C-alpha positions as CSV (number, residue, x, y, z in Angstrom):
1,M,0.0,0.0,0.0
2,K,1.3,3.4,-1.0
3,L,0.3,6.9,0.2
4,F,1.9,10.1,-1.2
5,G,4.4,7.8,-2.9
6,K,5.4,6.1,0.3
7,E,5.3,2.3,0.8
8,L,3.6,1.7,4.1
9,S,4.8,-0.9,6.6
10,A,2.5,-3.4,8.2
11,K,2.4,-1.4,11.4
12,Q,1.6,1.8,9.6
13,K,-1.2,0.1,7.7
14,K,-2.7,-1.1,10.9
15,E,-2.5,2.3,12.5
16,L,-3.9,3.9,9.4
17,I,-7.2,2.1,9.2
18,S,-9.1,4.3,11.6
19,Q,-7.0,7.4,11.7
20,F,-6.6,8.2,8.0
21,L,-10.2,7.8,7.0
22,A,-11.4,9.8,10.0
23,V,-9.2,12.8,9.2
24,V,-10.0,12.8,5.5
25,L,-13.7,12.7,6.2
26,T,-13.6,15.6,8.5
27,G,-12.3,17.8,5.7
28,I,-9.0,19.1,4.3
29,F,-7.3,21.8,6.2
30,A,-6.9,25.3,4.9
31,I,-4.2,27.7,5.7
32,T,-4.6,31.3,6.4
33,L,-2.8,34.2,7.9
34,A,-3.4,36.4,10.8
35,A,-1.4,38.9,12.7
36,I,2.2,38.8,11.6
37,S,4.0,37.4,8.8
38,F,4.1,34.2,6.9
39,A,1.2,31.8,6.4
40,W,-0.2,29.3,4.0
41,F,-3.8,28.6,3.4
42,S,-6.6,26.7,1.6
43,S,-10.3,26.1,1.8
44,N,-11.3,22.7,3.2
45,R,-13.8,22.3,0.4
46,A,-11.3,22.7,-2.4
47,V,-9.8,19.7,-4.3
48,R,-6.3,21.2,-4.2
49,Q,-4.3,22.9,-1.5
50,S,-2.6,26.2,-1.7
51,G,-1.0,28.5,0.8
52,M,-0.6,31.9,2.1
53,N,2.3,34.0,3.4
54,I,2.1,37.0,5.6
55,I,5.1,39.1,6.1
56,V,6.0,42.1,8.2
57,S,8.9,44.4,7.5
58,T,11.7,45.2,10.0
59,E,14.2,48.0,10.3
60,S,17.0,46.1,8.6
61,I,15.4,43.8,6.1
62,D,12.4,43.4,3.8
63,L,10.7,40.1,3.3
64,L,9.5,39.1,-0.2
65,V,7.4,36.5,-1.9
66,D,7.3,35.4,-5.6
67,R,3.9,35.6,-7.2
68,N,4.9,33.8,-10.4
69,D,2.7,30.8,-11.2
70,E,0.8,31.6,-8.0
71,Y,-2.5,29.8,-8.9
72,E,-3.0,26.3,-10.2
73,S,-5.3,26.0,-13.2
74,G,-8.9,25.4,-12.1
75,Y,-8.3,26.0,-8.4
76,D,-10.4,28.7,-6.8
77,G,-8.4,28.6,-3.5
78,I,-8.7,31.8,-1.5
79,T,-11.0,33.3,-4.1
80,G,-13.6,30.8,-3.0
81,A,-13.2,31.5,0.7
82,T,-15.1,34.7,0.9
83,S,-15.3,34.9,4.7
84,L,-11.6,34.4,5.0
85,Q,-11.0,37.0,2.3
86,S,-13.1,39.5,4.2
87,A,-11.2,38.9,7.4
88,L,-7.9,39.4,5.7
89,T,-9.0,42.5,3.8
90,N,-10.3,44.1,7.1
91,D,-6.8,43.5,8.5
92,D,-5.2,45.3,5.6
93,Y,-3.4,42.3,4.0
94,S,-2.3,42.7,0.4
95,L,-2.7,40.0,-2.2
96,T,-0.9,41.9,-4.9
97,Y,2.3,43.5,-3.5
98,T,5.4,41.3,-3.4
99,S,7.6,43.1,-0.9
100,T,7.1,44.5,2.6
101,S,8.7,47.7,1.3
102,D,5.4,48.3,-0.5
103,S,3.0,46.9,2.1
104,S,3.7,45.8,5.7
105,H,1.3,42.9,5.3
106,L,1.4,40.5,2.4
107,A,-0.7,37.4,1.6
108,Q,0.2,35.0,-1.1
109,E,-1.2,31.6,-2.1
110,L,1.4,28.9,-2.5
111,R,1.2,25.3,-3.6
112,L,1.5,23.1,-0.5
113,A,2.1,19.4,-0.7
114,E,4.8,18.1,-3.0
115,A,3.1,14.7,-3.5
116,T,-0.5,14.0,-4.3
117,Y,-3.2,11.7,-3.0
118,E,-5.8,10.6,-5.7
119,N,-4.3,13.3,-7.9
120,K,-5.1,16.1,-5.4
121,R,-2.7,18.1,-3.2
122,F,-4.0,17.9,0.3
123,L,-2.7,19.1,3.7
124,M,-3.3,16.0,5.7
125,P,-1.5,13.3,7.6
126,G,1.3,12.0,5.3
127,A,1.8,15.2,3.3
128,Y,5.0,17.1,3.1
129,G,6.3,20.2,1.3
130,T,8.2,23.4,1.3
131,L,7.7,27.1,2.1
132,T,9.9,29.7,0.3
133,F,10.5,33.4,0.9
134,Y,13.2,35.9,0.4
135,I,15.2,38.4,2.6
136,R,16.4,41.7,1.2
137,P,18.8,43.7,3.5
138,K,17.9,47.4,3.5
139,L,20.6,49.8,2.4
140,G,22.5,51.2,5.3
141,H,21.1,48.5,7.6
142,E,23.2,45.5,6.5
143,T,23.4,42.7,9.0
144,D,25.1,39.3,9.1
145,S,22.1,37.3,10.4
146,V,18.5,37.6,11.2
147,R,16.4,35.7,13.9
148,L,13.1,34.5,12.6
149,T,10.2,33.1,14.5
150,L,7.8,30.5,13.2
151,T,4.6,29.9,15.1
152,L,1.6,27.7,14.2
153,G,-2.1,28.5,14.6
154,G,-5.4,28.0,13.1
155,Y,-8.8,29.5,12.2
156,K,-12.2,27.9,12.1
157,D,-15.6,28.7,10.6
158,E,-18.3,29.8,13.0
159,Y,-21.9,30.1,12.1
160,V,-24.4,32.5,13.7
161,E,-28.1,31.9,13.1
162,E,-30.6,34.7,13.2
163,T,-34.4,34.4,12.8
164,N,-36.5,37.1,11.2
165,E,-39.3,37.9,13.7
166,Q,-41.7,38.9,10.9
167,T,-41.1,36.1,8.4
168,G,-39.8,33.4,10.7
169,V,-37.0,32.7,8.2
170,T,-33.7,31.7,9.8
171,T,-30.5,32.6,8.1
172,S,-27.0,31.4,8.9
173,T,-23.9,33.7,8.5
174,K,-20.4,32.3,8.5
175,T,-17.5,34.1,10.2
176,V,-13.9,33.1,10.5
177,V,-12.5,33.1,14.0
178,P,-9.1,32.2,15.5
179,V,-8.6,28.8,17.1
180,T,-8.0,29.4,20.8
181,S,-8.0,25.8,22.1
182,A,-4.7,25.3,23.9
183,R,-4.9,21.6,23.2
184,I,-5.3,22.0,19.5
185,L,-2.6,24.7,19.2
186,A,-0.2,22.4,21.1
187,L,-1.0,19.4,18.8
188,L,-0.2,21.5,15.7
189,K,3.4,21.8,17.0
190,G,3.9,18.1,17.0
191,H,1.8,16.9,14.1
192,I,3.3,19.4,11.5
193,L,7.1,19.5,11.8
194,F,9.3,22.1,10.3
195,F,13.0,21.9,9.4
196,T,15.6,24.3,7.9
197,G,17.3,21.6,5.8
198,R,16.5,18.5,3.7
199,T,18.5,16.3,1.5
200,G,17.3,13.4,-0.8
201,A,15.6,13.3,-4.2
202,S,12.5,11.5,-3.0
203,F,10.6,10.8,0.1
204,N,12.2,7.5,0.8
205,S,15.7,9.2,0.8
206,F,14.7,12.4,2.7
207,V,17.0,13.4,5.6
208,Y,15.9,16.5,7.5
209,T,18.2,18.7,9.5
210,G,17.7,21.8,11.7
211,Q,14.4,21.0,13.2
212,I,12.6,24.2,14.5
213,T,11.7,23.1,18.0
214,D,11.5,26.3,20.0
215,G,9.6,28.4,17.4
216,S,12.7,30.3,16.1
217,F,15.7,29.9,14.0
218,T,18.6,32.0,12.7
219,Y,19.5,32.6,9.1
220,D,23.2,33.7,8.8
221,M,23.6,35.7,5.6
222,S,27.4,35.7,6.0
223,E,27.3,32.0,5.3
224,H,25.1,32.3,2.1
225,S,25.1,34.1,-1.2
226,T,22.3,36.1,-2.7
227,C,20.1,34.1,-5.1
228,S,20.0,34.2,-8.9
229,D,16.2,34.5,-9.2
230,P,15.2,37.2,-11.7
231,G,14.5,40.5,-9.9
232,K,15.8,39.2,-6.6
233,T,19.6,39.0,-7.2
234,D,20.1,41.2,-4.1
235,C,18.0,38.8,-2.0
236,Y,18.6,35.6,0.0
237,K,16.3,32.8,-0.8
238,I,15.1,30.7,2.2
239,M,13.3,27.4,2.0
240,L,11.8,25.7,4.9
241,Y,10.6,22.1,4.8
242,W,7.6,20.6,6.6
243,E,6.1,17.2,7.0
244,W,2.9,15.9,8.7
245,P,4.0,12.4,9.8
246,L,1.4,9.8,8.8
247,T,1.4,7.8,12.0
248,Y,3.3,7.7,15.3
249,A,5.2,4.7,13.9
250,D,6.3,6.9,11.0
251,I,8.1,9.1,13.6
252,E,9.3,6.5,16.0
253,E,10.9,4.2,13.3
254,N,12.6,7.1,11.5
255,I,14.5,9.0,14.2
256,S,18.3,9.2,13.8
257,T,20.6,8.1,16.7
258,S,24.2,9.1,17.7
259,S,25.0,5.9,19.6
260,P,25.0,3.9,17.5
261,A,25.4,6.4,14.7
262,V,22.4,5.8,12.4
263,T,21.0,8.4,10.1
264,K,17.3,8.3,9.3
265,R,14.7,10.7,8.1
266,F,14.2,12.7,11.2
267,P,17.1,14.2,13.3
268,E,17.9,13.0,16.8
269,A,16.4,16.3,18.0
270,T,13.0,15.0,17.0
271,G,13.2,12.2,19.6
272,T,14.2,14.8,22.2
273,Y,11.3,17.1,21.1
274,L,8.8,14.2,21.4
275,A,10.0,13.2,24.9
276,E,10.0,16.7,26.2
277,H,6.7,17.8,24.7
278,P,4.3,14.8,24.7
279,T,1.2,17.0,24.6
280,Y,2.3,18.2,21.2
281,F,1.9,14.7,19.9
282,F,-0.7,13.1,22.1
283,P,-4.0,14.7,23.4
284,F,-3.7,12.9,26.7
285,N,-0.9,11.6,29.0
286,L,0.3,8.0,28.3
287,P,2.4,5.4,30.1
288,E,5.9,5.5,28.8
289,N,5.9,1.9,27.6
290,D,2.6,1.8,25.8
291,P,3.4,1.9,22.0
292,D,-0.2,0.9,21.0
293,G,-1.6,3.6,23.3
294,K,0.7,6.2,21.8
295,S,-0.3,5.1,18.3
296,N,-3.9,5.4,19.1
297,S,-3.4,8.7,20.9
298,Y,-1.4,10.2,18.0
299,N,-4.3,9.3,15.7
300,D,-6.7,11.0,18.1
301,G,-4.5,14.1,17.9
302,D,-5.0,14.2,14.1
303,Q,-8.7,13.8,14.6
304,T,-8.8,16.6,17.2
305,I,-7.0,18.9,14.7
306,G,-9.5,17.9,12.0
307,D,-12.5,18.6,14.2
308,G,-11.2,22.0,15.4
309,V,-9.4,23.6,12.5
310,N,-10.6,24.7,9.1
311,Y,-7.6,26.9,8.2
312,F,-4.1,26.1,9.3
313,V,-1.7,29.0,9.8
314,A,2.1,29.3,9.9
315,Y,3.4,32.7,10.9
316,L,6.8,33.9,10.2
317,S,8.3,37.1,11.6
318,A,11.8,38.6,11.9
319,M,13.2,39.5,15.4
């Protein structure tokens, strides 16, 4: 059995039976933006996923996005999410500018998952992809490095019903509100993992490095060269990598070790992150030696996200 081009083990197949179907049926996640910087987005009714970035300028740098080939043919994406569009417009986010030198808040749709499921690009357990943006140092404010923060959040659709006293007709109005559940916000940190580096030409050979575990990372411009992308030759191109591990076994069986030295898909830091923050992966506490319980609880975490989030958000800002 394959999913997103991955050959599943017997253990993964067993775990997948209940978890995968449940999450798919609850809807595909969308990605939106909110207060500060960089986000990706998509409507959970769409057959394809896309994303959104929000970026805020700083004194020393501008952040940029590339709007070339922004939309996939036949995909209505953000244009079909009118409630979300209204919320973003009210918060002064621009969908046309490409640099924070022109607008302090940018929003851009990006294609999300690199692989497909049933010829559709979904944000769901098993998916993986990249997020790309640019840094342009401002003249007179050159700096060697910049500290960036990456935080995860979500939005959900909320419906308010009103009944006309004269006609008796009840109407329902949809609004988009932030997800405030501490449990859901914690689970997003463990179920969608971000890294600053990745090698390998295909999923089976991926090796991630630089896991973003504390919500921030440093980009040292003195160790990199500006890119060659047209119109951005004075910019540094930054690519982040993300994966939503399909099952708990997908994490547990693919963590690198230093003693013995074994390199696998996830860095050793992933194991430490899991041990130190179990609530990011499991919605309830578990005995340490209960692998089946952890597998079931991880699946419950996916379901909890699916029940409580319509739009997933990744915020990027410069410190």
